[in-house]
Amino acid sequence: MGPDKALLYIVATPIGNLADMVPRAVEVLQSADLVAAEDTRHSQRLFSHFNIDTPLAAYHDHSDGQRTEWLLGQLESGKTIALISDAGTPLISDPGYRLVRLARERGIQVVPIPGACAFVAALSAAGLPSDRFTFEGFLPAKAQARETALQKLAGEERTMVFYEAPHRVADTLSAMAGVFGGEREAVIAREISKAFETIHLAPLAELSVWVRDDPNQQRGEIVLLVRGAEPQKLSELDPESCRVMQILLGELPPKRAAAVAAEITGVNKKALYNWSLELK
């Protein structure tokens, strides 16, 4: 039975092995009136493999408002559209947010079709704590902006998950080792579900050298995972951090003071906030 009309389906597609495609996704793509694809040429291989002949229309990060409105118009006229990205789950560091948001605002039902997602697959096999994690997507491309972004994450206690481009991965790992410390555990998960799948865990300093010395590890689709910082005990707060907090508490509420102090000192915000509560 095919999908109902006037629906926007968000369809996950394989990140490597085409056998990872779920049957429901094939049915939806075959039955939809139109498929909005990040790259229509790239999607033709998938369509050929599964005998899908549904018309394709391009929809990507650089699509303008006119293209979004055209797709919404198709939906409002009663057509069913399936949104796919080049690989994996749409909207996860891929286009689609604007379309989904506007569709929901106009009362159009949005239905996810679950399937492959690179960072979820990497996290499941990494061997790092997965009960709590934060997905950070792509770091800034420029070195200074990347350093600033990493500094803001220095006290993050959850496992951190990043996507990275092959030509930047060696520099990114080096920067992570400098900010988080070379002893911090990290994982590179590369080419998941493909012929040269690699999942390698090591301290950041060691992982950085391993990747830089092997050009093969600087190819393909890459996920980086970094173990979170150890929780900072109240007794371990340094005198300077305490002094900064005391000054800020004279002007700001505890939560805001902790947030500002964390930006200044790099100390975990929660530890600073808890310290402020002990003063009362």
PDB file of C-alpha atoms in Angstrom:
ATOM      1  CA  MET A   1       0.000   0.000   0.000  1.00  0.00           C
ATOM      2  CA  GLY A   2       1.494   3.318  -1.049  1.00  0.00           C
ATOM      3  CA  PRO A   3       1.682   6.515   0.995  1.00  0.00           C
ATOM      4  CA  ASP A   4      -1.288   8.832   1.400  1.00  0.00           C
ATOM      5  CA  LYS A   5      -1.447  12.111  -0.510  1.00  0.00           C
ATOM      6  CA  ALA A   6      -0.298  15.551   0.710  1.00  0.00           C
ATOM      7  CA  LEU A   7       2.526  14.189   2.845  1.00  0.00           C
ATOM      8  CA  LEU A   8       6.174  15.143   3.112  1.00  0.00           C
ATOM      9  CA  TYR A   9       8.301  12.073   3.782  1.00  0.00           C
ATOM     10  CA  ILE A  10      11.841  12.438   5.176  1.00  0.00           C
ATOM     11  CA  VAL A  11      13.555   9.328   3.856  1.00  0.00           C
ATOM     12  CA  ALA A  12      16.892   7.957   5.081  1.00  0.00           C
ATOM     13  CA  THR A  13      19.028   6.320   2.398  1.00  0.00           C
ATOM     14  CA  PRO A  14      22.149   4.097   2.670  1.00  0.00           C
ATOM     15  CA  ILE A  15      25.463   5.665   3.696  1.00  0.00           C
ATOM     16  CA  GLY A  16      27.412   2.922   1.945  1.00  0.00           C
ATOM     17  CA  ASN A  17      26.084  -0.553   1.283  1.00  0.00           C
ATOM     18  CA  LEU A  18      22.861  -0.341  -0.740  1.00  0.00           C
ATOM     19  CA  ALA A  19      21.584  -3.416   1.128  1.00  0.00           C
ATOM     20  CA  ASP A  20      21.106  -1.115   4.148  1.00  0.00           C
ATOM     21  CA  MET A  21      18.069   0.437   2.419  1.00  0.00           C
ATOM     22  CA  VAL A  22      14.906  -0.380   4.377  1.00  0.00           C
ATOM     23  CA  PRO A  23      11.932  -1.805   2.433  1.00  0.00           C
ATOM     24  CA  ARG A  24       9.572   0.952   3.616  1.00  0.00           C
ATOM     25  CA  ALA A  25      11.907   3.592   2.151  1.00  0.00           C
ATOM     26  CA  VAL A  26      11.858   1.847  -1.237  1.00  0.00           C
ATOM     27  CA  GLU A  27       8.052   1.699  -1.158  1.00  0.00           C
ATOM     28  CA  VAL A  28       7.733   5.388  -0.301  1.00  0.00           C
ATOM     29  CA  LEU A  29      10.185   6.491  -3.008  1.00  0.00           C
ATOM     30  CA  GLN A  30       8.414   4.346  -5.598  1.00  0.00           C
ATOM     31  CA  SER A  31       4.962   5.635  -4.620  1.00  0.00           C
ATOM     32  CA  ALA A  32       5.649   9.344  -4.127  1.00  0.00           C
ATOM     33  CA  ASP A  33       4.675  11.889  -6.765  1.00  0.00           C
ATOM     34  CA  LEU A  34       8.065  13.597  -6.539  1.00  0.00           C
ATOM     35  CA  VAL A  35      11.432  13.080  -4.825  1.00  0.00           C
ATOM     36  CA  ALA A  36      13.384  16.152  -3.725  1.00  0.00           C
ATOM     37  CA  ALA A  37      17.062  15.162  -3.779  1.00  0.00           C
ATOM     38  CA  GLU A  38      20.250  16.902  -2.700  1.00  0.00           C
ATOM     39  CA  ASP A  39      21.942  15.829  -5.958  1.00  0.00           C
ATOM     40  CA  THR A  40      19.673  14.303  -8.586  1.00  0.00           C
ATOM     41  CA  ARG A  41      22.563  12.760 -10.524  1.00  0.00           C
ATOM     42  CA  HIS A  42      23.939  11.090  -7.400  1.00  0.00           C
ATOM     43  CA  SER A  43      20.496   9.697  -6.546  1.00  0.00           C
ATOM     44  CA  GLN A  44      20.099   8.055  -9.966  1.00  0.00           C
ATOM     45  CA  ARG A  45      22.307   5.107  -8.875  1.00  0.00           C
ATOM     46  CA  LEU A  46      20.011   4.448  -5.931  1.00  0.00           C
ATOM     47  CA  PHE A  47      16.943   4.766  -8.127  1.00  0.00           C
ATOM     48  CA  SER A  48      18.333   2.423 -10.768  1.00  0.00           C
ATOM     49  CA  HIS A  49      19.220  -0.219  -8.176  1.00  0.00           C
ATOM     50  CA  PHE A  50      15.722  -0.277  -6.670  1.00  0.00           C
ATOM     51  CA  ASN A  51      13.775   0.305  -9.910  1.00  0.00           C
ATOM     52  CA  ILE A  52      12.447   3.679  -8.810  1.00  0.00           C
ATOM     53  CA  ASP A  53      11.188   5.885 -11.646  1.00  0.00           C
ATOM     54  CA  THR A  54       9.647   8.713  -9.600  1.00  0.00           C
ATOM     55  CA  PRO A  55      10.518  12.188 -10.957  1.00  0.00           C
ATOM     56  CA  LEU A  56      13.438  13.912  -9.220  1.00  0.00           C
ATOM     57  CA  ALA A  57      13.799  17.599  -8.322  1.00  0.00           C
ATOM     58  CA  ALA A  58      16.896  19.232  -6.851  1.00  0.00           C
ATOM     59  CA  TYR A  59      16.707  20.606  -3.307  1.00  0.00           C
ATOM     60  CA  HIS A  60      19.923  21.465  -1.460  1.00  0.00           C
ATOM     61  CA  ASP A  61      21.555  23.975   0.893  1.00  0.00           C
ATOM     62  CA  HIS A  62      21.821  26.576  -1.868  1.00  0.00           C
ATOM     63  CA  SER A  63      18.214  26.270  -3.019  1.00  0.00           C
ATOM     64  CA  ASP A  64      16.446  29.615  -2.770  1.00  0.00           C
ATOM     65  CA  GLY A  65      13.092  30.473  -1.241  1.00  0.00           C
ATOM     66  CA  GLN A  66      11.440  30.155  -4.622  1.00  0.00           C
ATOM     67  CA  ARG A  67      12.345  26.453  -4.846  1.00  0.00           C
ATOM     68  CA  THR A  68      11.074  25.877  -1.281  1.00  0.00           C
ATOM     69  CA  GLU A  69       7.798  27.624  -2.113  1.00  0.00           C
ATOM     70  CA  TRP A  70       7.437  25.561  -5.282  1.00  0.00           C
ATOM     71  CA  LEU A  71       7.756  22.325  -3.294  1.00  0.00           C
ATOM     72  CA  LEU A  72       5.288  23.607  -0.696  1.00  0.00           C
ATOM     73  CA  GLY A  73       2.885  24.462  -3.512  1.00  0.00           C
ATOM     74  CA  GLN A  74       3.152  20.907  -4.820  1.00  0.00           C
ATOM     75  CA  LEU A  75       2.370  19.584  -1.347  1.00  0.00           C
ATOM     76  CA  GLU A  76      -0.581  21.939  -0.892  1.00  0.00           C
ATOM     77  CA  SER A  77      -2.001  20.808  -4.234  1.00  0.00           C
ATOM     78  CA  GLY A  78      -2.253  17.296  -2.794  1.00  0.00           C
ATOM     79  CA  LYS A  79       0.983  15.731  -3.984  1.00  0.00           C
ATOM     80  CA  THR A  80       3.247  13.503  -1.905  1.00  0.00           C
ATOM     81  CA  ILE A  81       6.949  14.447  -1.799  1.00  0.00           C
ATOM     82  CA  ALA A  82       9.846  12.418  -0.420  1.00  0.00           C
ATOM     83  CA  LEU A  83      12.969  14.306   0.673  1.00  0.00           C
ATOM     84  CA  ILE A  84      16.343  12.527   0.472  1.00  0.00           C
ATOM     85  CA  SER A  85      19.948  13.615   0.878  1.00  0.00           C
ATOM     86  CA  ASP A  86      23.009  12.164  -0.843  1.00  0.00           C
ATOM     87  CA  ALA A  87      23.293   9.582   1.940  1.00  0.00           C
ATOM     88  CA  GLY A  88      21.942   8.954   5.423  1.00  0.00           C
ATOM     89  CA  THR A  89      19.175  10.846   7.198  1.00  0.00           C
ATOM     90  CA  PRO A  90      18.162  14.238   5.758  1.00  0.00           C
ATOM     91  CA  LEU A  91      18.538  17.322   7.993  1.00  0.00           C
ATOM     92  CA  ILE A  92      21.478  15.769   9.904  1.00  0.00           C
ATOM     93  CA  SER A  93      24.123  18.202   8.587  1.00  0.00           C
ATOM     94  CA  ASP A  94      22.114  18.089   5.351  1.00  0.00           C
ATOM     95  CA  PRO A  95      19.469  20.363   3.802  1.00  0.00           C
ATOM     96  CA  GLY A  96      15.785  20.275   4.620  1.00  0.00           C
ATOM     97  CA  TYR A  97      15.130  22.241   7.816  1.00  0.00           C
ATOM     98  CA  ARG A  98      13.427  25.189   6.063  1.00  0.00           C
ATOM     99  CA  LEU A  99      11.140  22.925   4.059  1.00  0.00           C
ATOM    100  CA  VAL A 100      10.144  20.818   7.071  1.00  0.00           C
ATOM    101  CA  ARG A 101       9.540  23.864   9.260  1.00  0.00           C
ATOM    102  CA  LEU A 102       7.343  25.623   6.708  1.00  0.00           C
ATOM    103  CA  ALA A 103       5.459  22.433   5.847  1.00  0.00           C
ATOM    104  CA  ARG A 104       4.543  21.913   9.491  1.00  0.00           C
ATOM    105  CA  GLU A 105       3.522  25.564   9.857  1.00  0.00           C
ATOM    106  CA  ARG A 106       1.115  25.098   6.925  1.00  0.00           C
ATOM    107  CA  GLY A 107      -0.455  21.992   8.402  1.00  0.00           C
ATOM    108  CA  ILE A 108       1.249  19.499   6.089  1.00  0.00           C
ATOM    109  CA  GLN A 109       2.029  16.184   7.749  1.00  0.00           C
ATOM    110  CA  VAL A 110       5.741  15.334   7.886  1.00  0.00           C
ATOM    111  CA  VAL A 111       6.602  11.644   8.241  1.00  0.00           C
ATOM    112  CA  PRO A 112      10.115  10.300   8.940  1.00  0.00           C
ATOM    113  CA  ILE A 113      11.220   7.023   7.354  1.00  0.00           C
ATOM    114  CA  PRO A 114      14.085   5.873   9.644  1.00  0.00           C
ATOM    115  CA  GLY A 115      17.254   4.326   8.336  1.00  0.00           C
ATOM    116  CA  ALA A 116      20.996   4.873   8.138  1.00  0.00           C
ATOM    117  CA  CYS A 117      22.665   7.798   9.925  1.00  0.00           C
ATOM    118  CA  ALA A 118      26.461   8.041   9.910  1.00  0.00           C
ATOM    119  CA  PHE A 119      26.951   9.512  13.375  1.00  0.00           C
ATOM    120  CA  VAL A 120      24.536   7.070  15.046  1.00  0.00           C
ATOM    121  CA  ALA A 121      26.265   4.118  13.379  1.00  0.00           C
ATOM    122  CA  ALA A 122      29.681   5.459  14.444  1.00  0.00           C
ATOM    123  CA  LEU A 123      28.563   6.057  18.020  1.00  0.00           C
ATOM    124  CA  SER A 124      27.150   2.529  18.298  1.00  0.00           C
ATOM    125  CA  ALA A 125      30.507   0.949  17.413  1.00  0.00           C
ATOM    126  CA  ALA A 126      32.981   3.477  18.855  1.00  0.00           C
ATOM    127  CA  GLY A 127      33.355   2.118  22.371  1.00  0.00           C
ATOM    128  CA  LEU A 128      32.917   5.562  23.947  1.00  0.00           C
ATOM    129  CA  PRO A 129      30.140   6.405  26.449  1.00  0.00           C
ATOM    130  CA  SER A 130      26.890   6.698  24.491  1.00  0.00           C
ATOM    131  CA  ASP A 131      24.317   7.246  27.240  1.00  0.00           C
ATOM    132  CA  ARG A 132      24.802  11.012  26.856  1.00  0.00           C
ATOM    133  CA  PHE A 133      26.339  12.702  23.811  1.00  0.00           C
ATOM    134  CA  THR A 134      26.286  15.921  21.808  1.00  0.00           C
ATOM    135  CA  PHE A 135      26.260  16.088  18.013  1.00  0.00           C
ATOM    136  CA  GLU A 136      28.291  19.110  16.863  1.00  0.00           C
ATOM    137  CA  GLY A 137      28.233  18.535  13.099  1.00  0.00           C
ATOM    138  CA  PHE A 138      31.016  20.225  11.112  1.00  0.00           C
ATOM    139  CA  LEU A 139      33.493  22.497  12.889  1.00  0.00           C
ATOM    140  CA  PRO A 140      34.420  25.822  11.219  1.00  0.00           C
ATOM    141  CA  ALA A 141      36.832  25.405   8.314  1.00  0.00           C
ATOM    142  CA  LYS A 142      39.210  28.211   9.323  1.00  0.00           C
ATOM    143  CA  ALA A 143      41.816  27.425  11.979  1.00  0.00           C
ATOM    144  CA  GLN A 144      41.064  30.288  14.386  1.00  0.00           C
ATOM    145  CA  ALA A 145      37.305  29.780  14.303  1.00  0.00           C
ATOM    146  CA  ARG A 146      37.791  26.045  14.787  1.00  0.00           C
ATOM    147  CA  GLU A 147      40.045  26.675  17.794  1.00  0.00           C
ATOM    148  CA  THR A 148      37.435  28.983  19.323  1.00  0.00           C
ATOM    149  CA  ALA A 149      34.680  26.412  18.813  1.00  0.00           C
ATOM    150  CA  LEU A 150      36.778  23.682  20.439  1.00  0.00           C
ATOM    151  CA  GLN A 151      37.654  25.917  23.391  1.00  0.00           C
ATOM    152  CA  LYS A 152      33.937  26.345  24.093  1.00  0.00           C
ATOM    153  CA  LEU A 153      33.652  22.552  24.264  1.00  0.00           C
ATOM    154  CA  ALA A 154      36.676  22.030  26.514  1.00  0.00           C
ATOM    155  CA  GLY A 155      34.562  21.327  29.602  1.00  0.00           C
ATOM    156  CA  GLU A 156      31.871  19.281  27.834  1.00  0.00           C
ATOM    157  CA  GLU A 157      31.334  16.060  29.787  1.00  0.00           C
ATOM    158  CA  ARG A 158      29.277  14.237  27.148  1.00  0.00           C
ATOM    159  CA  THR A 159      30.798  12.301  24.262  1.00  0.00           C
ATOM    160  CA  MET A 160      31.189  14.753  21.379  1.00  0.00           C
ATOM    161  CA  VAL A 161      30.411  13.737  17.797  1.00  0.00           C
ATOM    162  CA  PHE A 162      31.652  15.663  14.746  1.00  0.00           C
ATOM    163  CA  TYR A 163      31.593  15.338  10.975  1.00  0.00           C
ATOM    164  CA  GLU A 164      34.753  16.398   9.151  1.00  0.00           C
ATOM    165  CA  ALA A 165      35.960  16.804   5.588  1.00  0.00           C
ATOM    166  CA  PRO A 166      38.825  14.506   4.504  1.00  0.00           C
ATOM    167  CA  HIS A 167      41.207  17.361   3.654  1.00  0.00           C
ATOM    168  CA  ARG A 168      40.765  18.898   7.125  1.00  0.00           C
ATOM    169  CA  VAL A 169      40.675  15.826   9.363  1.00  0.00           C
ATOM    170  CA  ALA A 170      44.400  15.762  10.202  1.00  0.00           C
ATOM    171  CA  ASP A 171      44.439  19.438  11.203  1.00  0.00           C
ATOM    172  CA  THR A 172      41.226  19.027  13.196  1.00  0.00           C
ATOM    173  CA  LEU A 173      42.607  16.105  15.202  1.00  0.00           C
ATOM    174  CA  SER A 174      45.766  18.092  15.911  1.00  0.00           C
ATOM    175  CA  ALA A 175      43.685  21.036  17.130  1.00  0.00           C
ATOM    176  CA  MET A 176      41.562  18.730  19.296  1.00  0.00           C
ATOM    177  CA  ALA A 177      44.679  17.272  20.906  1.00  0.00           C
ATOM    178  CA  GLY A 178      45.878  20.792  21.671  1.00  0.00           C
ATOM    179  CA  VAL A 179      42.592  21.923  23.246  1.00  0.00           C
ATOM    180  CA  PHE A 180      41.283  18.740  24.888  1.00  0.00           C
ATOM    181  CA  GLY A 181      44.660  17.205  25.748  1.00  0.00           C
ATOM    182  CA  GLY A 182      46.542  14.511  23.878  1.00  0.00           C
ATOM    183  CA  GLU A 183      45.528  11.828  26.369  1.00  0.00           C
ATOM    184  CA  ARG A 184      41.769  12.244  25.731  1.00  0.00           C
ATOM    185  CA  GLU A 185      40.270   9.190  23.987  1.00  0.00           C
ATOM    186  CA  ALA A 186      38.855   9.686  20.511  1.00  0.00           C
ATOM    187  CA  VAL A 187      37.645   7.624  17.563  1.00  0.00           C
ATOM    188  CA  ILE A 188      37.792   8.106  13.815  1.00  0.00           C
ATOM    189  CA  ALA A 189      34.984   6.264  12.028  1.00  0.00           C
ATOM    190  CA  ARG A 190      35.537   6.379   8.290  1.00  0.00           C
ATOM    191  CA  GLU A 191      33.644   5.017   5.287  1.00  0.00           C
ATOM    192  CA  ILE A 192      30.978   3.323   7.429  1.00  0.00           C
ATOM    193  CA  SER A 193      29.148   0.513   5.605  1.00  0.00           C
ATOM    194  CA  LYS A 194      31.593   0.715   2.693  1.00  0.00           C
ATOM    195  CA  ALA A 195      34.470  -1.484   1.506  1.00  0.00           C
ATOM    196  CA  PHE A 196      37.178   0.375   3.446  1.00  0.00           C
ATOM    197  CA  GLU A 197      35.272   0.926   6.706  1.00  0.00           C
ATOM    198  CA  THR A 198      37.633   1.940   9.517  1.00  0.00           C
ATOM    199  CA  ILE A 199      36.808   2.504  13.194  1.00  0.00           C
ATOM    200  CA  HIS A 200      39.903   3.285  15.252  1.00  0.00           C
ATOM    201  CA  LEU A 201      40.074   4.315  18.929  1.00  0.00           C
ATOM    202  CA  ALA A 202      43.180   5.918  20.476  1.00  0.00           C
ATOM    203  CA  PRO A 203      44.287   8.892  22.588  1.00  0.00           C
ATOM    204  CA  LEU A 204      43.983  12.115  20.559  1.00  0.00           C
ATOM    205  CA  ALA A 205      47.746  12.657  20.284  1.00  0.00           C
ATOM    206  CA  GLU A 206      48.253   9.138  18.946  1.00  0.00           C
ATOM    207  CA  LEU A 207      45.203   9.276  16.681  1.00  0.00           C
ATOM    208  CA  SER A 208      46.352  12.603  15.227  1.00  0.00           C
ATOM    209  CA  VAL A 209      49.747  11.174  14.240  1.00  0.00           C
ATOM    210  CA  TRP A 210      48.195   7.946  12.915  1.00  0.00           C
ATOM    211  CA  VAL A 211      45.863   9.833  10.590  1.00  0.00           C
ATOM    212  CA  ARG A 212      48.478  12.361   9.454  1.00  0.00           C
ATOM    213  CA  ASP A 213      50.970   9.591   8.610  1.00  0.00           C
ATOM    214  CA  ASP A 214      48.456   7.540   6.589  1.00  0.00           C
ATOM    215  CA  PRO A 215      46.847   9.375   3.640  1.00  0.00           C
ATOM    216  CA  ASN A 216      44.289   6.555   3.346  1.00  0.00           C
ATOM    217  CA  GLN A 217      42.764   7.726   6.643  1.00  0.00           C
ATOM    218  CA  GLN A 218      42.196  11.141   5.081  1.00  0.00           C
ATOM    219  CA  ARG A 219      39.669   9.896   2.528  1.00  0.00           C
ATOM    220  CA  GLY A 220      35.950   9.313   2.376  1.00  0.00           C
ATOM    221  CA  GLU A 221      33.127  10.164   4.790  1.00  0.00           C
ATOM    222  CA  ILE A 222      34.478  10.810   8.287  1.00  0.00           C
ATOM    223  CA  VAL A 223      32.962  10.905  11.780  1.00  0.00           C
ATOM    224  CA  LEU A 224      35.100  11.956  14.755  1.00  0.00           C
ATOM    225  CA  LEU A 225      34.063  11.100  18.310  1.00  0.00           C
ATOM    226  CA  VAL A 226      35.770  12.478  21.422  1.00  0.00           C
ATOM    227  CA  ARG A 227      35.284  11.296  24.997  1.00  0.00           C
ATOM    228  CA  GLY A 228      33.841  13.971  27.253  1.00  0.00           C
ATOM    229  CA  ALA A 229      35.817  15.764  29.938  1.00  0.00           C
ATOM    230  CA  GLU A 230      36.006  14.248  33.386  1.00  0.00           C
ATOM    231  CA  PRO A 231      33.511  15.901  35.763  1.00  0.00           C
ATOM    232  CA  GLN A 232      35.230  18.676  37.687  1.00  0.00           C
ATOM    233  CA  LYS A 233      34.916  18.336  41.456  1.00  0.00           C
ATOM    234  CA  LEU A 234      34.127  21.437  43.442  1.00  0.00           C
ATOM    235  CA  SER A 235      37.311  21.039  45.442  1.00  0.00           C
ATOM    236  CA  GLU A 236      39.293  21.186  42.211  1.00  0.00           C
ATOM    237  CA  LEU A 237      38.128  24.696  41.255  1.00  0.00           C
ATOM    238  CA  ASP A 238      41.191  26.900  41.033  1.00  0.00           C
ATOM    239  CA  PRO A 239      41.392  30.163  42.990  1.00  0.00           C
ATOM    240  CA  GLU A 240      41.150  32.322  39.850  1.00  0.00           C
ATOM    241  CA  SER A 241      37.884  30.678  38.790  1.00  0.00           C
ATOM    242  CA  CYS A 242      36.478  31.211  42.269  1.00  0.00           C
ATOM    243  CA  ARG A 243      37.541  34.873  42.162  1.00  0.00           C
ATOM    244  CA  VAL A 244      35.869  35.393  38.773  1.00  0.00           C
ATOM    245  CA  MET A 245      32.678  33.802  40.053  1.00  0.00           C
ATOM    246  CA  GLN A 246      32.631  35.963  43.183  1.00  0.00           C
ATOM    247  CA  ILE A 247      32.908  39.117  41.065  1.00  0.00           C
ATOM    248  CA  LEU A 248      30.177  38.021  38.638  1.00  0.00           C
ATOM    249  CA  LEU A 249      27.820  36.931  41.426  1.00  0.00           C
ATOM    250  CA  GLY A 250      27.845  40.521  42.642  1.00  0.00           C
ATOM    251  CA  GLU A 251      26.154  41.551  39.384  1.00  0.00           C
ATOM    252  CA  LEU A 252      24.440  38.465  37.930  1.00  0.00           C
ATOM    253  CA  PRO A 253      22.169  35.571  38.964  1.00  0.00           C
ATOM    254  CA  PRO A 254      24.071  32.308  39.663  1.00  0.00           C
ATOM    255  CA  LYS A 255      23.176  30.581  36.369  1.00  0.00           C
ATOM    256  CA  ARG A 256      24.200  33.558  34.258  1.00  0.00           C
ATOM    257  CA  ALA A 257      27.344  34.104  36.330  1.00  0.00           C
ATOM    258  CA  ALA A 258      28.335  30.459  35.834  1.00  0.00           C
ATOM    259  CA  ALA A 259      27.788  30.713  32.076  1.00  0.00           C
ATOM    260  CA  VAL A 260      29.921  33.855  31.778  1.00  0.00           C
ATOM    261  CA  ALA A 261      32.627  32.459  34.068  1.00  0.00           C
ATOM    262  CA  ALA A 262      32.768  29.274  31.993  1.00  0.00           C
ATOM    263  CA  GLU A 263      33.430  31.373  28.875  1.00  0.00           C
ATOM    264  CA  ILE A 264      36.199  33.270  30.683  1.00  0.00           C
ATOM    265  CA  THR A 265      37.915  30.405  32.492  1.00  0.00           C
ATOM    266  CA  GLY A 266      37.077  27.289  30.465  1.00  0.00           C
ATOM    267  CA  VAL A 267      35.858  25.593  33.650  1.00  0.00           C
ATOM    268  CA  ASN A 268      32.711  23.470  33.442  1.00  0.00           C
ATOM    269  CA  LYS A 269      29.587  25.624  33.829  1.00  0.00           C
ATOM    270  CA  LYS A 270      27.808  23.103  36.058  1.00  0.00           C
ATOM    271  CA  ALA A 271      30.758  22.942  38.472  1.00  0.00           C
ATOM    272  CA  LEU A 272      30.820  26.736  38.711  1.00  0.00           C
ATOM    273  CA  TYR A 273      27.081  26.884  39.304  1.00  0.00           C
ATOM    274  CA  ASN A 274      27.228  24.220  42.017  1.00  0.00           C
ATOM    275  CA  TRP A 275      30.064  26.117  43.666  1.00  0.00           C
ATOM    276  CA  SER A 276      27.882  29.226  43.766  1.00  0.00           C
ATOM    277  CA  LEU A 277      25.107  27.257  45.485  1.00  0.00           C
ATOM    278  CA  GLU A 278      27.528  26.180  48.232  1.00  0.00           C
ATOM    279  CA  LEU A 279      28.165  29.828  49.046  1.00  0.00           C
ATOM    280  CA  LYS A 280      24.551  30.318  50.152  1.00  0.00           C
TER     281      LYS A 280
END
